[in-house]
C-alpha atoms as a printed R data frame, in Angstrom:
    type eleno elety resid chain resno       x       y      z
1   ATOM     1    CA   MET     A     1  12.185 -42.840 33.451
2   ATOM     2    CA   LYS     A     2  13.602 -39.359 34.032
3   ATOM     3    CA   VAL     A     3  15.088 -39.277 30.546
4   ATOM     4    CA   ILE     A     4  11.652 -40.071 29.093
5   ATOM     5    CA   LYS     A     5  10.156 -37.301 31.217
6   ATOM     6    CA   PHE     A     6  12.758 -34.792 29.978
7   ATOM     7    CA   TYR     A     7  12.128 -35.722 26.348
8   ATOM     8    CA   LEU     A     8   8.349 -35.464 26.825
9   ATOM     9    CA   GLN     A     9   8.813 -31.940 28.227
10  ATOM    10    CA   TYR     A    10  11.163 -31.060 25.381
11  ATOM    11    CA   TRP     A    11   8.881 -32.282 22.590
12  ATOM    12    CA   LEU     A    12   5.625 -31.131 24.236
13  ATOM    13    CA   VAL     A    13   6.684 -27.484 23.953
14  ATOM    14    CA   ARG     A    14   7.546 -27.954 20.284
15  ATOM    15    CA   LEU     A    15   4.264 -29.807 19.688
16  ATOM    16    CA   LEU     A    16   2.318 -26.900 21.208
17  ATOM    17    CA   TYR     A    17   4.120 -24.477 18.889
18  ATOM    18    CA   LEU     A    18   3.264 -26.703 15.920
19  ATOM    19    CA   ILE     A    19  -0.406 -26.956 16.968
20  ATOM    20    CA   PHE     A    20  -0.593 -23.165 17.332
21  ATOM    21    CA   ILE     A    21   0.847 -22.659 13.829
22  ATOM    22    CA   MET     A    22  -1.565 -25.246 12.354
23  ATOM    23    CA   LEU     A    23  -4.537 -23.585 14.045
24  ATOM    24    CA   VAL     A    24  -3.492 -20.187 12.696
25  ATOM    25    CA   LEU     A    25  -3.168 -21.588  9.161
26  ATOM    26    CA   CYS     A    26  -6.488 -23.455  9.348
27  ATOM    27    CA   GLY     A    27  -8.128 -20.357 10.779
28  ATOM    28    CA   SER     A    28  -6.857 -18.276  7.865
29  ATOM    29    CA   TYR     A    29  -8.812 -20.539  5.509
30  ATOM    30    CA   CYS     A    30 -11.959 -20.751  7.637
31  ATOM    31    CA   TYR     A    31 -12.073 -16.967  8.049
32  ATOM    32    CA   THR     A    32 -12.298 -16.354  4.278
33  ATOM    33    CA   VAL     A    33 -15.113 -18.848  3.449
34  ATOM    34    CA   GLN     A    34 -18.831 -18.636  4.191
35  ATOM    35    CA   SER     A    35 -18.979 -22.071  5.821
36  ATOM    36    CA   PHE     A    36 -16.807 -25.118  6.426
37  ATOM    37    CA   SER     A    37 -17.434 -28.659  7.610
38  ATOM    38    CA   VAL     A    38 -15.679 -30.878 10.132
39  ATOM    39    CA   GLY     A    39 -16.900 -34.442  9.756
40  ATOM    40    CA   ASN     A    40 -20.705 -34.278  9.647
41  ATOM    41    CA   HIS     A    41 -20.870 -30.833 11.248
42  ATOM    42    CA   VAL     A    42 -21.164 -27.657  9.177
43  ATOM    43    CA   PHE     A    43 -19.973 -24.377 10.726
44  ATOM    44    CA   THR     A    44 -20.978 -20.938  9.448
45  ATOM    45    CA   ASN     A    45 -18.503 -18.080  9.445
46  ATOM    46    CA   PRO     A    46 -20.223 -15.159 11.285
47  ATOM    47    CA   PHE     A    47 -17.619 -12.672  9.955
48  ATOM    48    CA   PHE     A    48 -18.040 -13.574  6.291
49  ATOM    49    CA   HIS     A    49 -20.646 -10.862  5.524
50  ATOM    50    CA   LEU     A    50 -18.293  -8.183  6.899
51  ATOM    51    CA   HIS     A    51 -15.623  -8.764  4.258
52  ATOM    52    CA   ASP     A    52 -17.645 -10.485  1.519
53  ATOM    53    CA   ASN     A    53 -17.028  -7.756 -1.044
54  ATOM    54    CA   LEU     A    54 -13.465  -6.922 -0.059
55  ATOM    55    CA   PRO     A    55 -10.364  -8.014 -2.053
56  ATOM    56    CA   PHE     A    56  -8.952 -11.418 -1.244
57  ATOM    57    CA   TRP     A    57  -5.716 -10.154  0.327
58  ATOM    58    CA   VAL     A    58  -7.599  -7.744  2.640
59  ATOM    59    CA   ASN     A    59  -9.353 -10.737  4.224
60  ATOM    60    CA   TYR     A    60  -6.023 -12.215  5.240
61  ATOM    61    CA   ILE     A    61  -4.824  -8.885  6.661
62  ATOM    62    CA   GLU     A    62  -7.990  -8.636  8.773
63  ATOM    63    CA   TYR     A    63  -7.528 -12.197  9.966
64  ATOM    64    CA   PHE     A    64  -3.916 -11.758 11.039
65  ATOM    65    CA   ILE     A    65  -4.776  -8.486 12.793
66  ATOM    66    CA   LEU     A    66  -7.415 -10.423 14.728
67  ATOM    67    CA   VAL     A    67  -4.854 -13.178 15.552
68  ATOM    68    CA   PHE     A    68  -2.355 -10.534 16.697
69  ATOM    69    CA   VAL     A    69  -4.897  -8.859 19.014
70  ATOM    70    CA   ILE     A    70  -5.990 -12.171 20.564
71  ATOM    71    CA   SER     A    71  -2.351 -13.285 20.946
72  ATOM    72    CA   THR     A    72  -1.433  -9.996 22.638
73  ATOM    73    CA   VAL     A    73  -4.257 -10.366 25.168
74  ATOM    74    CA   LEU     A    74  -3.239 -13.972 25.860
75  ATOM    75    CA   ILE     A    75   0.436 -13.001 26.289
76  ATOM    76    CA   ILE     A    76  -0.490 -10.265 28.805
77  ATOM    77    CA   LEU     A    77  -2.663 -12.679 30.826
78  ATOM    78    CA   LEU     A    78  -0.041 -15.442 30.721
79  ATOM    79    CA   THR     A    79   2.727 -13.011 31.689
80  ATOM    80    CA   GLN     A    80   0.764 -11.924 34.758
81  ATOM    81    CA   TYR     A    81   0.053 -15.542 35.684
82  ATOM    82    CA   TYR     A    82   3.654 -16.713 35.303
83  ATOM    83    CA   SER     A    83   5.010 -13.650 37.140
84  ATOM    84    CA   PHE     A    84   2.794 -14.471 40.112
85  ATOM    85    CA   ARG     A    85   3.778 -18.141 39.894
86  ATOM    86    CA   LYS     A    86   7.485 -17.260 39.639
87  ATOM    87    CA   ARG     A    87   7.368 -15.010 42.732
88  ATOM    88    CA   ARG     A    88   5.598 -17.742 44.660
89  ATOM    89    CA   LYS     A    89   8.169 -20.370 43.604
90  ATOM    90    CA   GLU     A    90  11.056 -18.035 44.476
91  ATOM    91    CA   ARG     A    91   9.698 -17.537 48.003
92  ATOM    92    CA   MET     A    92   9.357 -21.279 48.454
93  ATOM    93    CA   ARG     A    93  12.813 -21.805 46.924
94  ATOM    94    CA   ASP     A    94  14.417 -19.328 49.331
95  ATOM    95    CA   LYS     A    95  12.978 -21.206 52.297
96  ATOM    96    CA   PHE     A    96  14.119 -24.468 50.780
97  ATOM    97    CA   VAL     A    97  17.657 -23.216 50.159
98  ATOM    98    CA   LYS     A    98  17.977 -22.144 53.802
99  ATOM    99    CA   ARG     A    99  17.005 -25.637 54.908
100 ATOM   100    CA   TYR     A   100  19.396 -27.097 52.358
101 ATOM   101    CA   TYR     A   101  22.392 -25.088 53.591
102 ATOM   102    CA   LYS     A   102  21.620 -25.907 57.178
103 ATOM   103    CA   ASN     A   103  21.434 -29.589 56.309
104 ATOM   104    CA   ILE     A   104  24.124 -30.299 53.704
105 ATOM   105    CA   VAL     A   105  26.737 -27.606 54.330
106 ATOM   106    CA   THR     A   106  26.650 -28.184 58.082
107 ATOM   107    CA   GLU     A   107  27.255 -31.875 57.503
108 ATOM   108    CA   LEU     A   108  29.978 -31.198 54.938
109 ATOM   109    CA   PHE     A   109  31.998 -29.028 57.316
110 ATOM   110    CA   ARG     A   110  31.153 -30.908 60.520
111 ATOM   111    CA   GLU     A   111  34.292 -31.311 62.613
112 ATOM   112    CA   ASN     A   112  33.098 -34.077 64.927
113 ATOM   113    CA   GLU     A   113  33.255 -37.072 62.561
114 ATOM   114    CA   GLU     A   114  32.665 -39.561 65.386
115 ATOM   115    CA   ASP     A   115  29.193 -38.275 66.317
116 ATOM   116    CA   ALA     A   116  26.952 -41.051 64.955
117 ATOM   117    CA   SER     A   117  23.731 -39.297 66.038
118 ATOM   118    CA   GLU     A   118  24.493 -36.230 63.892
119 ATOM   119    CA   GLU     A   119  25.306 -38.396 60.885
120 ATOM   120    CA   LYS     A   120  22.079 -40.387 61.372
121 ATOM   121    CA   GLU     A   121  20.049 -37.158 61.605
122 ATOM   122    CA   TRP     A   122  21.663 -35.831 58.398
123 ATOM   123    CA   LYS     A   123  20.865 -39.041 56.514
124 ATOM   124    CA   TYR     A   124  17.233 -38.948 57.715
125 ATOM   125    CA   LYS     A   125  16.775 -35.318 56.622
126 ATOM   126    CA   ASN     A   126  18.488 -36.034 53.343
127 ATOM   127    CA   GLU     A   127  16.145 -38.955 52.565
128 ATOM   128    CA   ILE     A   128  13.154 -36.632 53.027
129 ATOM   129    CA   MET     A   129  14.556 -33.769 50.955
130 ATOM   130    CA   ALA     A   130  16.196 -35.890 48.261
131 ATOM   131    CA   LYS     A   131  12.804 -36.523 46.653
132 ATOM   132    CA   ASN     A   132  12.991 -32.980 45.294
133 ATOM   133    CA   ASP     A   133  14.968 -32.554 42.012
134 ATOM   134    CA   PHE     A   134  15.776 -28.936 42.835
135 ATOM   135    CA   TYR     A   135  17.399 -30.086 46.068
136 ATOM   136    CA   LYS     A   136  19.427 -32.721 44.215
137 ATOM   137    CA   GLU     A   137  20.708 -30.126 41.729
138 ATOM   138    CA   LEU     A   138  21.751 -27.831 44.585
139 ATOM   139    CA   VAL     A   139  23.600 -30.677 46.294
140 ATOM   140    CA   ILE     A   140  25.410 -31.740 43.108
141 ATOM   141    CA   LYS     A   141  26.425 -28.172 42.183
142 ATOM   142    CA   THR     A   142  27.657 -27.500 45.715
143 ATOM   143    CA   PHE     A   143  29.696 -30.703 45.832
144 ATOM   144    CA   VAL     A   144  31.280 -29.890 42.449
145 ATOM   145    CA   GLN     A   145  32.255 -26.382 43.628
146 ATOM   146    CA   VAL     A   146  33.579 -27.571 47.006
147 ATOM   147    CA   HIS     A   147  35.501 -30.457 45.440
148 ATOM   148    CA   ASN     A   148  37.017 -28.110 42.866
149 ATOM   149    CA   GLN     A   149  38.113 -25.479 45.403
150 ATOM   150    CA   THR     A   150  39.295 -27.564 48.373
151 ATOM   151    CA   ILE     A   151  41.916 -30.173 49.212
152 ATOM   152    CA   GLY     A   152  42.391 -32.722 51.981
153 ATOM   153    CA   ARG     A   153  39.625 -33.859 54.307
154 ATOM   154    CA   ILE     A   154  36.813 -31.693 52.895
155 ATOM   155    CA   ARG     A   155  37.560 -32.796 49.331
156 ATOM   156    CA   GLN     A   156  37.548 -36.461 50.371
157 ATOM   157    CA   LYS     A   157  34.311 -35.961 52.272
158 ATOM   158    CA   THR     A   158  32.523 -34.591 49.197
159 ATOM   159    CA   GLU     A   159  33.552 -37.764 47.333
160 ATOM   160    CA   SER     A   160  32.250 -40.052 50.091
161 ATOM   161    CA   MET     A   161  28.992 -38.078 50.417
162 ATOM   162    CA   MET     A   162  28.430 -38.246 46.653
163 ATOM   163    CA   LYS     A   163  28.710 -42.032 46.872
164 ATOM   164    CA   GLU     A   164  26.329 -42.157 49.854
165 ATOM   165    CA   LEU     A   165  23.718 -40.069 48.065
166 ATOM   166    CA   ALA     A   166  23.886 -42.398 45.013
167 ATOM   167    CA   PHE     A   167  23.235 -39.728 42.392
168 ATOM   168    CA   GLU     A   168  24.759 -41.781 39.547
169 ATOM   169    CA   LYS     A   169  21.363 -42.544 37.951
170 ATOM   170    CA   LEU     A   170  20.289 -38.911 38.163
171 ATOM   171    CA   ILE     A   171  23.575 -37.736 36.623
172 ATOM   172    CA   GLY     A   172  23.140 -40.299 33.821
173 ATOM   173    CA   SER     A   173  19.588 -39.037 33.204
174 ATOM   174    CA   TYR     A   174  20.814 -35.451 33.089
175 ATOM   175    CA   LEU     A   175  23.576 -36.395 30.644
176 ATOM   176    CA   TYR     A   176  21.071 -37.949 28.201
177 ATOM   177    CA   SER     A   177  18.530 -35.136 28.683
178 ATOM   178    CA   PRO     A   178  17.800 -32.932 25.624
179 ATOM   179    CA   PHE     A   179  18.200 -29.789 27.778
180 ATOM   180    CA   TYR     A   180  21.613 -28.092 27.862
181 ATOM   181    CA   LYS     A   181  21.150 -27.095 31.517
182 ATOM   182    CA   HIS     A   182  20.912 -30.749 32.550
183 ATOM   183    CA   LYS     A   183  23.810 -31.832 30.319
184 ATOM   184    CA   LYS     A   184  26.005 -29.071 31.773
185 ATOM   185    CA   ILE     A   185  25.352 -30.229 35.360
186 ATOM   186    CA   ALA     A   186  26.086 -33.838 34.388
187 ATOM   187    CA   LEU     A   187  29.279 -33.001 32.465
188 ATOM   188    CA   ASP     A   188  30.647 -30.818 35.288
189 ATOM   189    CA   THR     A   189  29.962 -33.583 37.823
190 ATOM   190    CA   ILE     A   190  31.411 -36.401 35.689
191 ATOM   191    CA   SER     A   191  34.484 -34.283 34.975
192 ATOM   192    CA   GLU     A   192  35.097 -33.251 38.588
193 ATOM   193    CA   PHE     A   193  34.463 -36.637 40.230
194 ATOM   194    CA   LYS     A   194  35.764 -38.638 37.223
195 ATOM   195    CA   ILE     A   195  32.688 -40.844 36.974
196 ATOM   196    CA   LYS     A   196  33.378 -43.441 34.285
197 ATOM   197    CA   GLY     A   197  30.995 -45.392 32.073
198 ATOM   198    CA   HIS     A   198  29.783 -42.623 29.740
199 ATOM   199    CA   GLU     A   199  32.807 -42.361 27.422
200 ATOM   200    CA   LYS     A   200  31.021 -43.513 24.234
201 ATOM   201    CA   TYR     A   201  28.216 -40.986 24.668
202 ATOM   202    CA   LEU     A   202  30.712 -38.216 25.449
203 ATOM   203    CA   LEU     A   203  32.523 -38.968 22.183
204 ATOM   204    CA   LYS     A   204  29.167 -38.749 20.388
205 ATOM   205    CA   LEU     A   205  28.539 -35.315 21.948
206 ATOM   206    CA   ILE     A   206  32.015 -34.155 20.902
207 ATOM   207    CA   LYS     A   207  31.290 -35.046 17.276
208 ATOM   208    CA   GLN     A   208  28.100 -32.960 17.231
209 ATOM   209    CA   LYS     A   209  28.568 -29.577 15.566
210 ATOM   210    CA   ARG     A   210  25.287 -27.912 16.527
211 ATOM   211    CA   ASN     A   211  26.269 -26.711 19.999
212 ATOM   212    CA   LYS     A   212  29.859 -25.452 20.374
213 ATOM   213    CA   LEU     A   213  29.550 -25.018 24.155
214 ATOM   214    CA   LEU     A   214  28.369 -28.606 24.579
215 ATOM   215    CA   HIS     A   215  31.162 -29.805 22.284
216 ATOM   216    CA   THR     A   216  33.821 -28.118 24.454
217 ATOM   217    CA   ASP     A   217  32.279 -29.259 27.762
218 ATOM   218    CA   ALA     A   218  32.086 -32.879 26.567
219 ATOM   219    CA   LEU     A   219  35.652 -32.703 25.232
220 ATOM   220    CA   MET     A   220  37.041 -31.470 28.565
221 ATOM   221    CA   THR     A   221  35.064 -34.106 30.471
222 ATOM   222    CA   LEU     A   222  36.274 -36.983 28.282
223 ATOM   223    CA   ILE     A   223  39.920 -35.940 28.558
224 ATOM   224    CA   ARG     A   224  39.818 -35.473 32.331
225 ATOM   225    CA   LEU     A   225  38.472 -39.004 32.785
226 ATOM   226    CA   ASN     A   226  41.640 -40.523 31.316
227 ATOM   227    CA   VAL     A   227  44.102 -38.168 29.625
228 ATOM   228    CA   HIS     A   228  46.401 -40.751 27.997
229 ATOM   229    CA   GLU     A   229  43.733 -43.159 26.764
230 ATOM   230    CA   ASN     A   230  41.214 -40.568 25.555
231 ATOM   231    CA   LEU     A   231  43.786 -38.339 23.843
232 ATOM   232    CA   ASN     A   232  44.799 -41.454 21.915
233 ATOM   233    CA   VAL     A   233  41.158 -42.000 20.952
234 ATOM   234    CA   LEU     A   234  40.747 -38.378 19.804
235 ATOM   235    CA   ALA     A   235  44.016 -38.521 17.848
236 ATOM   236    CA   GLU     A   236  42.455 -41.239 15.679
237 ATOM   237    CA   THR     A   237  39.245 -39.299 14.967
238 ATOM   238    CA   ASP     A   238  38.385 -36.365 12.721
239 ATOM   239    CA   VAL     A   239  36.816 -34.358 15.561
240 ATOM   240    CA   ASP     A   240  37.095 -30.606 15.013
241 ATOM   241    CA   ILE     A   241  39.421 -29.178 17.694
242 ATOM   242    CA   SER     A   242  39.544 -25.377 17.867
243 ATOM   243    CA   MET     A   243  42.269 -23.232 19.462
244 ATOM   244    CA   TRP     A   244  39.838 -22.521 22.302
245 ATOM   245    CA   ASP     A   245  39.442 -26.290 22.887
246 ATOM   246    CA   ILE     A   246  43.227 -26.741 22.847
247 ATOM   247    CA   ASN     A   247  43.740 -23.995 25.448
248 ATOM   248    CA   MET     A   248  41.082 -25.563 27.686
249 ATOM   249    CA   ILE     A   249  42.644 -29.034 27.331
250 ATOM   250    CA   VAL     A   250  46.097 -27.687 28.236
251 ATOM   251    CA   ARG     A   251  44.633 -25.837 31.212
252 ATOM   252    CA   ASN     A   252  42.951 -28.993 32.561
253 ATOM   253    CA   ILE     A   253  46.052 -31.142 31.993
254 ATOM   254    CA   GLU     A   254  48.132 -28.632 33.955
255 ATOM   255    CA   LYS     A   255  45.482 -28.417 36.669
256 ATOM   256    CA   ASP     A   256  45.466 -32.203 37.148
257 ATOM   257    CA   ASN     A   257  49.297 -32.418 36.936
258 ATOM   258    CA   GLU     A   258  48.884 -35.135 34.331
259 ATOM   259    CA   ALA     A   259  52.207 -36.685 33.309
260 ATOM   260    CA   ARG     A   260  51.100 -39.533 31.001
261 ATOM   261    CA   ILE     A   261  50.587 -37.766 27.668
262 ATOM   262    CA   PRO     A   262  50.862 -39.547 24.277
263 ATOM   263    CA   TYR     A   263  53.078 -36.919 22.628
264 ATOM   264    CA   ASP     A   264  54.123 -39.152 19.730
265 ATOM   265    CA   GLU     A   265  50.530 -40.131 18.846
266 ATOM   266    CA   LEU     A   266  49.380 -36.501 19.039
267 ATOM   267    CA   ILE     A   267  52.083 -34.935 16.874
268 ATOM   268    CA   ASN     A   268  51.713 -37.686 14.241
269 ATOM   269    CA   SER     A   269  47.905 -37.638 14.264
270 ATOM   270    CA   ALA     A   270  45.949 -37.088 11.043
271 ATOM   271    CA   ASN     A   271  43.773 -34.650 13.043
272 ATOM   272    CA   GLU     A   272  45.399 -31.218 12.685
273 ATOM   273    CA   GLY     A   273  43.883 -29.968 15.953
274 ATOM   274    CA   MET     A   274  45.517 -32.846 17.836
275 ATOM   275    CA   GLN     A   275  48.837 -32.162 16.065
276 ATOM   276    CA   LEU     A   276  48.658 -28.590 17.297
277 ATOM   277    CA   LEU     A   277  47.861 -29.765 20.833
278 ATOM   278    CA   GLY     A   278  50.821 -32.170 20.752
279 ATOM   279    CA   ILE     A   279  53.251 -29.425 19.665
280 ATOM   280    CA   ILE     A   280  52.031 -27.079 22.413
281 ATOM   281    CA   LEU     A   281  52.315 -29.773 25.100
282 ATOM   282    CA   ILE     A   282  55.828 -30.688 23.895
283 ATOM   283    CA   ARG     A   283  56.890 -27.055 24.337
284 ATOM   284    CA   ILE     A   284  55.187 -26.592 27.723
285 ATOM   285    CA   HIS     A   285  56.698 -29.793 29.136
286 ATOM   286    CA   ASP     A   286  60.085 -29.213 27.465
287 ATOM   287    CA   ARG     A   287  60.176 -32.616 25.756
288 ATOM   288    CA   THR     A   288  63.349 -32.099 23.705
289 ATOM   289    CA   GLU     A   289  63.337 -35.720 22.500
290 ATOM   290    CA   PHE     A   290  60.618 -34.685 20.023
291 ATOM   291    CA   LYS     A   291  62.742 -31.871 18.562
292 ATOM   292    CA   GLN     A   292  63.056 -33.503 15.125
293 ATOM   293    CA   ASN     A   293  59.317 -34.272 15.008
294 ATOM   294    CA   VAL     A   294  58.628 -30.600 15.690
295 ATOM   295    CA   ARG     A   295  61.167 -29.579 13.039
296 ATOM   296    CA   GLY     A   296  59.235 -31.619 10.478
297 ATOM   297    CA   LYS     A   297  56.035 -29.745 11.353
298 ATOM   298    CA   THR     A   298  57.679 -26.372 10.520
299 ATOM   299    CA   GLU     A   299  56.978 -27.334  6.884
300 ATOM   300    CA   SER     A   300  53.261 -27.913  7.494
301 ATOM   301    CA   LYS     A   301  50.772 -26.358  5.071
302 ATOM   302    CA   ASN     A   302  48.551 -25.432  8.021
303 ATOM   303    CA   PRO     A   303  49.695 -21.918  9.125
304 ATOM   304    CA   GLU     A   304  48.710 -22.487 12.778
305 ATOM   305    CA   ILE     A   305  50.640 -25.765 13.014
306 ATOM   306    CA   ARG     A   306  53.629 -24.264 11.170
307 ATOM   307    CA   ASP     A   307  53.743 -21.195 13.418
308 ATOM   308    CA   GLU     A   308  53.368 -23.230 16.622
309 ATOM   309    CA   ALA     A   309  56.066 -25.665 15.435
310 ATOM   310    CA   ILE     A   310  58.489 -22.802 14.717
311 ATOM   311    CA   LEU     A   311  57.770 -21.318 18.155
312 ATOM   312    CA   THR     A   312  58.335 -24.692 19.847
313 ATOM   313    CA   PHE     A   313  61.471 -25.412 17.811
314 ATOM   314    CA   SER     A   314  62.896 -22.023 18.792
315 ATOM   315    CA   THR     A   315  62.774 -23.080 22.455
316 ATOM   316    CA   PHE     A   316  64.924 -26.125 21.593
317 ATOM   317    CA   ALA     A   317  67.407 -24.300 19.289
318 ATOM   318    CA   GLU     A   318  71.021 -24.879 20.329
319 ATOM   319    CA   ASN     A   319  73.307 -25.070 17.279
320 ATOM   320    CA   LYS     A   320  73.972 -23.165 14.052
321 ATOM   321    CA   ASP     A   321  71.726 -25.430 12.000
322 ATOM   322    CA   ASP     A   322  68.815 -24.757 14.373
323 ATOM   323    CA   PHE     A   323  69.278 -20.982 14.291
324 ATOM   324    CA   ASP     A   324  69.684 -21.026 10.497
325 ATOM   325    CA   LEU     A   325  66.292 -22.673 10.242
326 ATOM   326    CA   LEU     A   326  64.727 -20.034 12.509
327 ATOM   327    CA   LEU     A   327  66.190 -17.222 10.386
328 ATOM   328    CA   ASN     A   328  64.827 -18.839  7.222
329 ATOM   329    CA   LYS     A   329  61.371 -19.299  8.753
330 ATOM   330    CA   TYR     A   330  61.268 -15.870 10.410
331 ATOM   331    CA   PRO     A   331  59.326 -14.103  7.594
332 ATOM   332    CA   GLU     A   332  56.548 -16.760  7.775
333 ATOM   333    CA   CYS     A   333  55.919 -16.323 11.500
334 ATOM   334    CA   SER     A   334  53.199 -14.481 13.402
335 ATOM   335    CA   ASP     A   335  54.149 -11.322 15.328
336 ATOM   336    CA   SER     A   336  54.269 -13.117 18.689
337 ATOM   337    CA   THR     A   337  56.513 -15.893 17.306
338 ATOM   338    CA   LYS     A   338  58.802 -13.330 15.649
339 ATOM   339    CA   LYS     A   339  59.191 -11.561 18.976
340 ATOM   340    CA   TYR     A   340  60.105 -14.833 20.712
341 ATOM   341    CA   ILE     A   341  62.667 -15.699 18.003
342 ATOM   342    CA   VAL     A   342  64.296 -12.286 18.451
343 ATOM   343    CA   GLU     A   343  64.543 -12.985 22.188
344 ATOM   344    CA   ARG     A   344  65.945 -16.491 21.626
345 ATOM   345    CA   MET     A   345  68.491 -15.328 19.037
346 ATOM   346    CA   SER     A   346  70.641 -13.934 21.839
347 ATOM   347    CA   ASP     A   347  71.545 -17.577 22.658
348 ATOM   348    CA   ASN     A   348  73.010 -18.093 19.188
349 ATOM   349    CA   PRO     A   349  76.794 -18.631 19.685
350 ATOM   350    CA   TYR     A   350  77.621 -17.130 16.258
351 ATOM   351    CA   GLU     A   351  77.995 -13.432 17.039
352 ATOM   352    CA   GLU     A   352  78.363 -12.143 13.500
353 ATOM   353    CA   GLN     A   353  75.143 -13.841 12.396
354 ATOM   354    CA   VAL     A   354  73.340 -12.579 15.502
355 ATOM   355    CA   THR     A   355  74.634  -9.014 15.133
356 ATOM   356    CA   ASN     A   356  73.546  -8.816 11.490
357 ATOM   357    CA   PHE     A   357  70.125 -10.204 12.346
358 ATOM   358    CA   PHE     A   358  69.569  -7.749 15.205
359 ATOM   359    CA   GLU     A   359  70.632  -4.851 12.986
360 ATOM   360    CA   TRP     A   360  68.132  -5.984 10.329
361 ATOM   361    CA   VAL     A   361  65.394  -6.231 12.986
362 ATOM   362    CA   VAL     A   362  66.080  -2.664 14.177
363 ATOM   363    CA   LEU     A   363  65.818  -1.387 10.613
364 ATOM   364    CA   ASN     A   364  62.746  -3.341  9.512
365 ATOM   365    CA   GLU     A   365  60.649  -4.671 12.401
366 ATOM   366    CA   PRO     A   366  58.019  -3.039 14.691
367 ATOM   367    CA   ILE     A   367  58.995  -1.134 17.860
368 ATOM   368    CA   PRO     A   368  58.708  -4.074 20.366
369 ATOM   369    CA   ASN     A   369  61.163  -6.152 18.305
370 ATOM   370    CA   LYS     A   370  63.442  -3.135 17.742
371 ATOM   371    CA   LEU     A   371  63.737  -2.614 21.508
372 ATOM   372    CA   ILE     A   372  64.711  -6.264 22.148
373 ATOM   373    CA   ALA     A   373  67.273  -6.173 19.327
374 ATOM   374    CA   ILE     A   374  68.839  -2.892 20.520
375 ATOM   375    CA   MET     A   375  69.144  -4.195 24.098
376 ATOM   376    CA   ASN     A   376  71.017  -7.244 22.781
377 ATOM   377    CA   LEU     A   377  73.227  -5.110 20.498
378 ATOM   378    CA   LEU     A   378  74.365  -3.130 23.551
379 ATOM   379    CA   THR     A   379  76.151  -6.258 24.815
380 ATOM   380    CA   LEU     A   380  77.272  -7.515 21.395
381 ATOM   381    CA   ASP     A   381  78.428  -4.374 19.589
382 ATOM   382    CA   ILE     A   382  77.701  -1.002 21.168
383 ATOM   383    CA   SER     A   383  79.138   0.795 18.147
384 ATOM   384    CA   LYS     A   384  76.171  -0.510 16.110
385 ATOM   385    CA   VAL     A   385  73.779   1.156 18.541
386 ATOM   386    CA   ALA     A   386  75.704   4.431 18.180
387 ATOM   387    CA   GLU     A   387  75.332   4.213 14.395
388 ATOM   388    CA   LEU     A   388  71.631   3.367 14.591
389 ATOM   389    CA   LYS     A   389  71.047   6.305 16.955
390 ATOM   390    CA   LYS     A   390  72.061   8.606 14.093
391 ATOM   391    CA   SER     A   391  69.528   7.037 11.712
392 ATOM   392    CA   GLU     A   392  67.211   9.263  9.713
393 ATOM   393    CA   ASP     A   393  64.283   7.085 10.801
394 ATOM   394    CA   GLU     A   394  62.702   8.766 13.819
395 ATOM   395    CA   ALA     A   395  61.287   5.457 15.165
396 ATOM   396    CA   ILE     A   396  64.801   3.922 15.254
397 ATOM   397    CA   ARG     A   397  66.275   6.982 17.018
398 ATOM   398    CA   MET     A   398  63.483   6.964 19.621
399 ATOM   399    CA   ALA     A   399  63.907   3.211 20.228
400 ATOM   400    CA   CYS     A   400  67.672   3.663 20.752
401 ATOM   401    CA   GLU     A   401  67.128   6.570 23.160
402 ATOM   402    CA   GLN     A   402  64.515   4.606 25.093
403 ATOM   403    CA   VAL     A   403  66.848   1.609 25.560
404 ATOM   404    CA   LEU     A   404  69.824   3.828 26.491
405 ATOM   405    CA   ASP     A   405  67.725   5.792 28.998
406 ATOM   406    CA   PHE     A   406  66.513   2.538 30.538
407 ATOM   407    CA   ASN     A   407  70.079   1.217 30.907
408 ATOM   408    CA   ASN     A   408  71.472   4.432 32.430
């Protein structure tokens, strides 16, 4: 029933806007004619004689000026009314919140768990207050925050209290509500307490492109419910996964210490966003067994996938063939990946190749990369640094002096 109520509220506002527009359009016609009929009733326009001899377009200007004046007066009156109503509701809400904190928070952090009388009193008060939707929202939001920020007994107690309060139906109603505010509360709660049963609808929300915030919230919620299973599901879809979504997914996986990740399915997915996620997770979790899969992705036509694959492959580089590939791919990389390759090149066992590469970097790359290369050349071939210090390029001389000063 609550879902029906939410949709009635949602469409009623839009219906009122439509009625207002229709009235304005009908009024524009009635204002320019001498009389008009509605059914068997004929109405005379009392303003017709005032603009009878005026040009046609002037009549419409007069009419819309009249509409503007009336609308302005109505807006002023309604603003005063709603301001008074808002202040009154805020005063009542403040009193209510005080009662809420005394009731729920006291119970949540109560130390004496054996006191049956206190628990009975809390349940009685809760039954009275739980009839109010505002109270329920406060309780849900508080439980989500406490559960997210605590561990141990308090965290377990929020879970047991959520079950006692039986808010599952309300959360379901909020999830299916047309209002983003309600959906956000539901998604945060489902995600935090891992309430299952809404996976199909979450996938439907993810596929919607109208609301990017809702898309990301639903995506995070679905993945937190079951990382392995739902990443597999997403790998088989064409859902648009942005870099922002990928960063949020990685953050939540790390937060939950999730170990069961379908790396193979992700990196071989037809969905390029999921490929990118798989490559990033392989690098973060140091899954060297997928080194050859990552190497294959360094040839991808997608520049983001290619760059991420080169970055990941550079962390696994260990032999001449690996470092040869990195040198060949170096010109295609982003600035951050180039910098990481320069840092990793110091692990290349072939000194001549490394020395030549670092010298080239000093001569051709930006200052941050020059500094890394010069620091490595100090240990490989200090005579090269002495030569570079005499360069005619002022940036190279300054970089050499900066590194030498730092090492003195």
